Amino acid sequence: MREQDREVFERARRFVYRNARPLDLARWKYHFENGSEQEVLDALTAYQNEDGGFGHGLEEDNMNPHSIPMQAWRATVALRELEGLHKSEPIIIKLLDYLEHTSEFDGEKWSYVVASNNDFPHASWWTYPHAPWYQDTEKERFIRRYNPTASLAGFILRYAQEDSGFWKRALGIAKESVEALFQNGDPQDMHVLPCFVQLWEDIGAAGLSGRFEMERLTALLQELVSATITQDTSTWETGYVCKPSQFFNRKESVFYDGNREAAQYECELIRKAQMPDGGYAVNWSWDDYPEAWAVSKNWWRAEITVNNMIYLRNMG
């Protein structure tokens, strides 16, 4: 590691230790200090409800304590980071039970937003039934149909007991999701497209490539990832834009070669944009609940800091 990056990492480490939630501190230790998977699981379990779902602001822009699908998705993101994770882990068994039995699952998709969001501080995009700027377009309907459904289906294929009834249902949802992507062809949305990338990764990890048109899916995702990444890098430092790290964080990714220049620029931006306290700015906000947002913002800064250091390390 070059000396400049050592300094960046050390400033980031101090910021994380001073500001992070237990979950992101455990993630930091896991990735950089030989911390255990169990520490991450223990911290994540604090957000898990009795029904197996997740709430309590795990996804920092929504303080709803109740179990909701989008918070379950956020838990799967953290769980996918743990390389030695086994499907017998209690946290996974409970999560799968929630996903199968929640009333927010209609047998084909999980809800994008839920009514109880409105009872707690949240960003306007998590308002039920629609954000103030919602437009009932084909693209928006696609986003709400497959975010987080495509990703959750992949997680089930990866961690549920194969050939169980729920696993078979998830296989059907995954196939339908992939077919919808083939037909839609061009969602170019920085939030729903990662759900399809996660599904694609889970299909491979579960050894199910033979059940899908993987060559076609891989080629389409490579095309869409490149098209969705914001190419005007002059907007990256202050704008709410799509960067390579939205889809991959290592050079070995199949998405790296087609976005090599942007990926390397993101490394330079991480070095450049670090704030004096070692953390990073949050390029969005929600104003309806200023006290809650102040808490959420600091949580986000720590999570972004951890994610940036993982990216910088993996990109060399």
Short mmCIF file of C-alpha atoms in Angstrom, two decimals:
data_model
loop_
_atom_site.label_atom_id
_atom_site.label_comp_id
_atom_site.label_asym_id
_atom_site.label_seq_id
_atom_site.Cartn_x
_atom_site.Cartn_y
_atom_site.Cartn_z
CA MET A 1 0.00 0.00 0.00
CA ARG A 2 1.43 3.37 -0.94
CA GLU A 3 2.05 5.92 1.78
CA GLN A 4 -0.79 8.21 0.66
CA ASP A 5 -3.28 5.36 1.02
CA ARG A 6 -1.92 4.41 4.44
CA GLU A 7 -2.74 7.91 5.62
CA VAL A 8 -6.21 7.74 4.07
CA PHE A 9 -6.88 4.42 5.79
CA GLU A 10 -5.65 5.62 9.17
CA ARG A 11 -7.84 8.72 9.06
CA ALA A 12 -10.78 6.54 8.01
CA ARG A 13 -10.10 4.09 10.84
CA ARG A 14 -10.19 6.83 13.44
CA PHE A 15 -13.44 8.20 12.03
CA VAL A 16 -15.10 4.77 12.03
CA TYR A 17 -14.06 4.05 15.61
CA ARG A 18 -15.44 7.40 16.72
CA ASN A 19 -18.68 7.47 14.74
CA ALA A 20 -19.81 4.11 13.36
CA ARG A 21 -22.71 2.00 14.52
CA PRO A 22 -21.65 -1.33 16.03
CA LEU A 23 -22.53 -2.98 12.71
CA ASP A 24 -20.18 -0.87 10.61
CA LEU A 25 -17.45 -1.04 13.25
CA ALA A 26 -17.77 -4.85 13.12
CA ARG A 27 -17.62 -4.69 9.31
CA TRP A 28 -14.46 -2.58 9.55
CA LYS A 29 -12.82 -5.06 11.90
CA TYR A 30 -13.89 -7.99 9.68
CA HIS A 31 -12.41 -6.49 6.52
CA PHE A 32 -9.30 -4.83 7.93
CA GLU A 33 -8.42 -6.13 11.39
CA ASN A 34 -9.07 -9.88 11.26
CA GLY A 35 -12.40 -9.43 12.99
CA SER A 36 -14.77 -12.37 13.09
CA GLU A 37 -17.94 -13.01 11.12
CA GLN A 38 -19.68 -13.57 14.44
CA GLU A 39 -19.08 -9.95 15.45
CA VAL A 40 -20.86 -8.81 12.30
CA LEU A 41 -23.69 -11.29 12.85
CA ASP A 42 -24.12 -10.20 16.46
CA ALA A 43 -24.33 -6.55 15.46
CA LEU A 44 -26.75 -7.32 12.63
CA THR A 45 -28.97 -9.42 14.90
CA ALA A 46 -29.71 -6.29 16.95
CA TYR A 47 -31.85 -5.09 14.03
CA GLN A 48 -33.72 -8.39 13.61
CA ASN A 49 -37.26 -8.66 14.97
CA GLU A 50 -38.99 -11.69 16.43
CA ASP A 51 -40.59 -12.50 13.08
CA GLY A 52 -37.14 -12.76 11.47
CA GLY A 53 -37.40 -9.52 9.53
CA PHE A 54 -35.35 -6.38 10.02
CA GLY A 55 -36.13 -2.78 10.96
CA HIS A 56 -34.93 -0.09 13.38
CA GLY A 57 -33.13 2.00 10.78
CA LEU A 58 -30.84 -0.72 9.47
CA GLU A 59 -31.23 1.10 6.14
CA GLU A 60 -30.41 4.51 7.53
CA ASP A 61 -33.01 6.55 5.63
CA ASN A 62 -35.95 4.76 7.24
CA MET A 63 -36.37 4.62 11.02
CA ASN A 64 -39.36 2.24 10.88
CA PRO A 65 -38.75 -0.34 13.64
CA HIS A 66 -41.08 -2.89 12.05
CA SER A 67 -39.96 -5.64 9.70
CA ILE A 68 -40.16 -4.51 6.10
CA PRO A 69 -38.78 -6.06 2.88
CA MET A 70 -36.39 -3.22 2.10
CA GLN A 71 -34.71 -3.61 5.49
CA ALA A 72 -34.51 -7.36 4.91
CA TRP A 73 -32.74 -6.60 1.64
CA ARG A 74 -30.30 -4.35 3.50
CA ALA A 75 -29.53 -7.24 5.85
CA THR A 76 -28.78 -9.50 2.88
CA VAL A 77 -26.23 -6.97 1.61
CA ALA A 78 -24.33 -7.22 4.90
CA LEU A 79 -24.65 -11.01 4.99
CA ARG A 80 -23.30 -11.41 1.45
CA GLU A 81 -20.03 -9.81 2.60
CA LEU A 82 -19.28 -12.74 4.91
CA GLU A 83 -17.36 -15.28 2.87
CA GLY A 84 -17.70 -18.19 5.28
CA LEU A 85 -21.41 -17.77 5.95
CA HIS A 86 -23.39 -21.02 6.07
CA LYS A 87 -27.10 -21.41 5.38
CA SER A 88 -27.55 -23.00 8.82
CA GLU A 89 -26.91 -19.69 10.61
CA PRO A 90 -29.93 -18.84 12.81
CA ILE A 91 -30.05 -15.28 11.48
CA ILE A 92 -30.50 -16.63 7.95
CA ILE A 93 -33.09 -19.24 8.92
CA LYS A 94 -35.18 -16.57 10.66
CA LEU A 95 -34.79 -14.15 7.76
CA LEU A 96 -35.92 -16.75 5.24
CA ASP A 97 -38.94 -17.53 7.41
CA TYR A 98 -39.86 -13.84 7.42
CA LEU A 99 -39.47 -13.55 3.65
CA GLU A 100 -41.73 -16.54 3.10
CA HIS A 101 -44.51 -15.56 5.50
CA THR A 102 -44.60 -11.78 5.64
CA SER A 103 -47.84 -10.17 4.47
CA GLU A 104 -45.64 -7.87 2.34
CA PHE A 105 -44.99 -10.84 0.03
CA ASP A 106 -47.81 -11.63 -2.40
CA GLY A 107 -46.22 -14.78 -3.80
CA GLU A 108 -44.61 -12.93 -6.71
CA LYS A 109 -42.92 -9.86 -5.24
CA TRP A 110 -42.04 -8.14 -1.97
CA SER A 111 -43.36 -4.64 -1.29
CA TYR A 112 -41.18 -1.69 -2.21
CA VAL A 113 -42.67 0.63 0.44
CA VAL A 114 -45.06 -0.13 3.31
CA ALA A 115 -47.73 1.91 5.08
CA SER A 116 -46.03 1.87 8.49
CA ASN A 117 -43.11 3.88 7.05
CA ASN A 118 -45.29 6.97 7.36
CA ASP A 119 -45.45 6.60 11.16
CA PHE A 120 -41.71 7.09 11.67
CA PRO A 121 -38.98 9.44 10.46
CA HIS A 122 -37.98 8.57 6.92
CA ALA A 123 -36.70 10.00 3.68
CA SER A 124 -39.42 11.10 1.30
CA TRP A 125 -38.63 8.29 -1.15
CA TRP A 126 -39.80 5.77 1.44
CA THR A 127 -43.21 7.44 1.81
CA TYR A 128 -46.22 5.18 1.28
CA PRO A 129 -47.67 4.79 -1.28
CA HIS A 130 -45.49 7.11 -3.34
CA ALA A 131 -42.78 9.72 -3.03
CA PRO A 132 -44.00 13.26 -3.75
CA TRP A 133 -42.36 13.30 -7.19
CA TYR A 134 -43.58 9.83 -8.21
CA GLN A 135 -44.53 9.45 -11.86
CA ASP A 136 -46.51 6.36 -12.87
CA THR A 137 -44.27 5.43 -15.77
CA GLU A 138 -43.25 2.05 -17.12
CA LYS A 139 -39.73 2.57 -15.77
CA GLU A 140 -41.00 3.43 -12.28
CA ARG A 141 -43.29 0.40 -12.25
CA PHE A 142 -40.32 -1.77 -13.24
CA ILE A 143 -38.22 -0.33 -10.41
CA ARG A 144 -40.91 -0.97 -7.81
CA ARG A 145 -41.58 -4.45 -9.14
CA TYR A 146 -37.99 -5.73 -8.94
CA ASN A 147 -36.39 -3.64 -6.18
CA PRO A 148 -35.75 -5.49 -3.89
CA THR A 149 -37.55 -8.58 -5.27
CA ALA A 150 -34.85 -9.65 -7.77
CA SER A 151 -32.16 -9.49 -5.10
CA LEU A 152 -34.24 -11.25 -2.42
CA ALA A 153 -35.04 -14.09 -4.84
CA GLY A 154 -31.32 -14.57 -5.44
CA PHE A 155 -30.59 -14.62 -1.72
CA ILE A 156 -33.23 -17.34 -1.22
CA LEU A 157 -31.73 -19.45 -4.02
CA ARG A 158 -28.33 -19.12 -2.36
CA TYR A 159 -29.29 -19.83 1.24
CA ALA A 160 -32.64 -21.68 1.41
CA GLN A 161 -32.85 -25.45 1.33
CA GLU A 162 -32.79 -26.46 -2.30
CA ASP A 163 -36.00 -28.01 -3.61
CA SER A 164 -38.07 -26.74 -0.68
CA GLY A 165 -41.34 -25.18 -1.72
CA PHE A 166 -40.06 -21.69 -0.96
CA TRP A 167 -36.84 -22.30 -2.88
CA LYS A 168 -38.81 -23.43 -5.92
CA ARG A 169 -41.00 -20.34 -5.70
CA ALA A 170 -37.88 -18.16 -5.54
CA LEU A 171 -36.51 -19.95 -8.60
CA GLY A 172 -39.66 -19.02 -10.47
CA ILE A 173 -39.41 -15.40 -9.32
CA ALA A 174 -35.75 -15.27 -10.34
CA LYS A 175 -36.51 -16.63 -13.81
CA GLU A 176 -39.38 -14.18 -14.25
CA SER A 177 -37.14 -11.31 -13.10
CA VAL A 178 -34.42 -12.21 -15.58
CA GLU A 179 -36.95 -12.52 -18.40
CA ALA A 180 -38.39 -9.10 -17.50
CA LEU A 181 -34.90 -7.62 -17.67
CA PHE A 182 -34.39 -9.17 -21.11
CA GLN A 183 -37.67 -7.68 -22.29
CA ASN A 184 -37.20 -4.28 -20.63
CA GLY A 185 -33.63 -4.13 -21.75
CA ASP A 186 -32.67 -0.75 -20.38
CA PRO A 187 -33.77 0.25 -16.85
CA GLN A 188 -30.60 2.30 -16.26
CA ASP A 189 -31.55 2.91 -12.64
CA MET A 190 -28.80 2.95 -10.03
CA HIS A 191 -31.02 1.28 -7.42
CA VAL A 192 -32.83 -1.52 -9.22
CA LEU A 193 -29.90 -2.59 -11.43
CA PRO A 194 -27.73 -3.64 -8.44
CA CYS A 195 -30.58 -5.97 -7.44
CA PHE A 196 -30.15 -7.79 -10.75
CA VAL A 197 -26.37 -7.86 -10.31
CA GLN A 198 -26.89 -9.41 -6.87
CA LEU A 199 -29.30 -11.95 -8.37
CA TRP A 200 -26.71 -12.79 -11.05
CA GLU A 201 -24.02 -13.27 -8.38
CA ASP A 202 -26.30 -15.48 -6.28
CA ILE A 203 -27.22 -17.64 -9.26
CA GLY A 204 -23.52 -18.35 -9.79
CA ALA A 205 -22.81 -18.88 -6.09
CA ALA A 206 -25.71 -21.33 -5.82
CA GLY A 207 -24.45 -23.36 -8.80
CA LEU A 208 -27.55 -22.64 -10.84
CA SER A 209 -25.99 -21.12 -13.96
CA GLY A 210 -27.27 -24.00 -16.07
CA ARG A 211 -30.87 -23.03 -15.30
CA PHE A 212 -30.49 -19.51 -16.72
CA GLU A 213 -29.24 -17.91 -19.93
CA MET A 214 -26.15 -16.77 -18.08
CA GLU A 215 -24.08 -15.73 -21.09
CA ARG A 216 -26.88 -13.51 -22.32
CA LEU A 217 -27.58 -12.17 -18.82
CA THR A 218 -23.92 -11.40 -18.18
CA ALA A 219 -23.55 -9.53 -21.46
CA LEU A 220 -26.71 -7.50 -20.83
CA LEU A 221 -25.67 -6.58 -17.29
CA GLN A 222 -22.22 -5.52 -18.51
CA GLU A 223 -23.90 -3.24 -21.04
CA LEU A 224 -26.37 -1.82 -18.53
CA VAL A 225 -23.79 -1.26 -15.80
CA SER A 226 -21.62 0.74 -18.19
CA ALA A 227 -24.63 2.73 -19.40
CA THR A 228 -25.84 3.48 -15.87
CA ILE A 229 -22.55 4.67 -14.37
CA THR A 230 -22.44 8.46 -14.57
CA GLN A 231 -19.81 9.25 -17.18
CA ASP A 232 -19.46 12.95 -16.34
CA THR A 233 -16.96 12.61 -13.52
CA SER A 234 -17.04 16.36 -12.84
CA THR A 235 -20.35 15.76 -11.00
CA TRP A 236 -19.10 12.91 -8.82
CA GLU A 237 -17.78 14.83 -5.84
CA THR A 238 -20.97 16.73 -4.99
CA GLY A 239 -23.78 15.13 -7.01
CA TYR A 240 -26.01 12.16 -6.30
CA VAL A 241 -24.59 10.05 -9.09
CA CYS A 242 -23.91 6.44 -10.00
CA LYS A 243 -20.31 5.29 -9.53
CA PRO A 244 -18.69 1.92 -10.29
CA SER A 245 -18.83 0.94 -6.59
CA GLN A 246 -22.61 0.74 -6.94
CA PHE A 247 -22.01 -2.52 -8.84
CA PHE A 248 -18.53 -3.86 -8.07
CA ASN A 249 -15.57 -3.26 -5.77
CA ARG A 250 -12.76 -5.42 -7.12
CA LYS A 251 -10.73 -5.67 -10.31
CA GLU A 252 -11.70 -9.31 -10.77
CA SER A 253 -15.31 -8.32 -11.47
CA VAL A 254 -16.65 -8.94 -14.97
CA PHE A 255 -17.80 -5.32 -14.91
CA TYR A 256 -14.33 -3.88 -14.33
CA ASP A 257 -12.75 -4.00 -17.80
CA GLY A 258 -15.61 -2.10 -19.42
CA ASN A 259 -15.39 0.60 -16.76
CA ARG A 260 -11.67 0.59 -15.97
CA GLU A 261 -11.16 4.34 -16.32
CA ALA A 262 -14.19 5.23 -14.19
CA ALA A 263 -13.21 2.65 -11.58
CA GLN A 264 -9.73 4.08 -11.24
CA TYR A 265 -11.08 7.60 -11.10
CA GLU A 266 -13.26 6.58 -8.18
CA CYS A 267 -10.08 5.53 -6.33
CA GLU A 268 -8.63 8.98 -6.92
CA LEU A 269 -11.85 10.61 -5.77
CA ILE A 270 -11.84 8.57 -2.55
CA ARG A 271 -8.34 9.87 -1.83
CA LYS A 272 -9.28 13.43 -2.76
CA ALA A 273 -12.72 13.71 -1.15
CA GLN A 274 -11.87 12.46 2.34
CA MET A 275 -12.83 15.13 4.86
CA PRO A 276 -10.45 16.34 7.59
CA ASP A 277 -12.17 14.15 10.18
CA GLY A 278 -11.51 11.04 8.06
CA GLY A 279 -15.09 10.51 6.91
CA TYR A 280 -16.94 11.31 3.71
CA ALA A 281 -19.80 13.61 2.79
CA VAL A 282 -23.33 12.36 2.13
CA ASN A 283 -24.61 13.73 -1.17
CA TRP A 284 -28.30 13.59 -0.35
CA SER A 285 -30.59 14.66 2.47
CA TRP A 286 -34.15 14.51 3.79
CA ASP A 287 -35.56 17.56 5.52
CA ASP A 288 -38.89 16.53 7.07
CA TYR A 289 -37.25 15.11 10.21
CA PRO A 290 -34.10 17.19 10.85
CA GLU A 291 -33.20 15.56 14.17
CA ALA A 292 -33.51 12.04 12.77
CA TRP A 293 -31.63 13.04 9.63
CA ALA A 294 -28.72 14.33 11.74
CA VAL A 295 -28.40 10.85 13.27
CA SER A 296 -28.91 9.07 9.95
CA LYS A 297 -26.36 11.26 8.21
CA ASN A 298 -23.62 10.34 10.66
CA TRP A 299 -24.49 6.64 10.33
CA TRP A 300 -24.28 6.97 6.55
CA ARG A 301 -20.93 8.76 6.74
CA ALA A 302 -19.44 5.82 8.66
CA GLU A 303 -20.92 3.22 6.30
CA ILE A 304 -19.69 5.13 3.26
CA THR A 305 -16.25 5.37 4.84
CA VAL A 306 -16.08 1.59 5.36
CA ASN A 307 -17.31 0.94 1.82
CA ASN A 308 -14.80 3.39 0.34
CA MET A 309 -11.89 1.74 2.10
CA ILE A 310 -12.99 -1.72 0.94
CA TYR A 311 -13.14 -0.38 -2.60
CA LEU A 312 -9.77 1.37 -2.41
CA ARG A 313 -8.06 -1.71 -0.97
CA ASN A 314 -9.56 -4.12 -3.50
CA MET A 315 -8.74 -1.86 -6.43
CA GLY A 316 -5.13 -1.76 -5.35
#
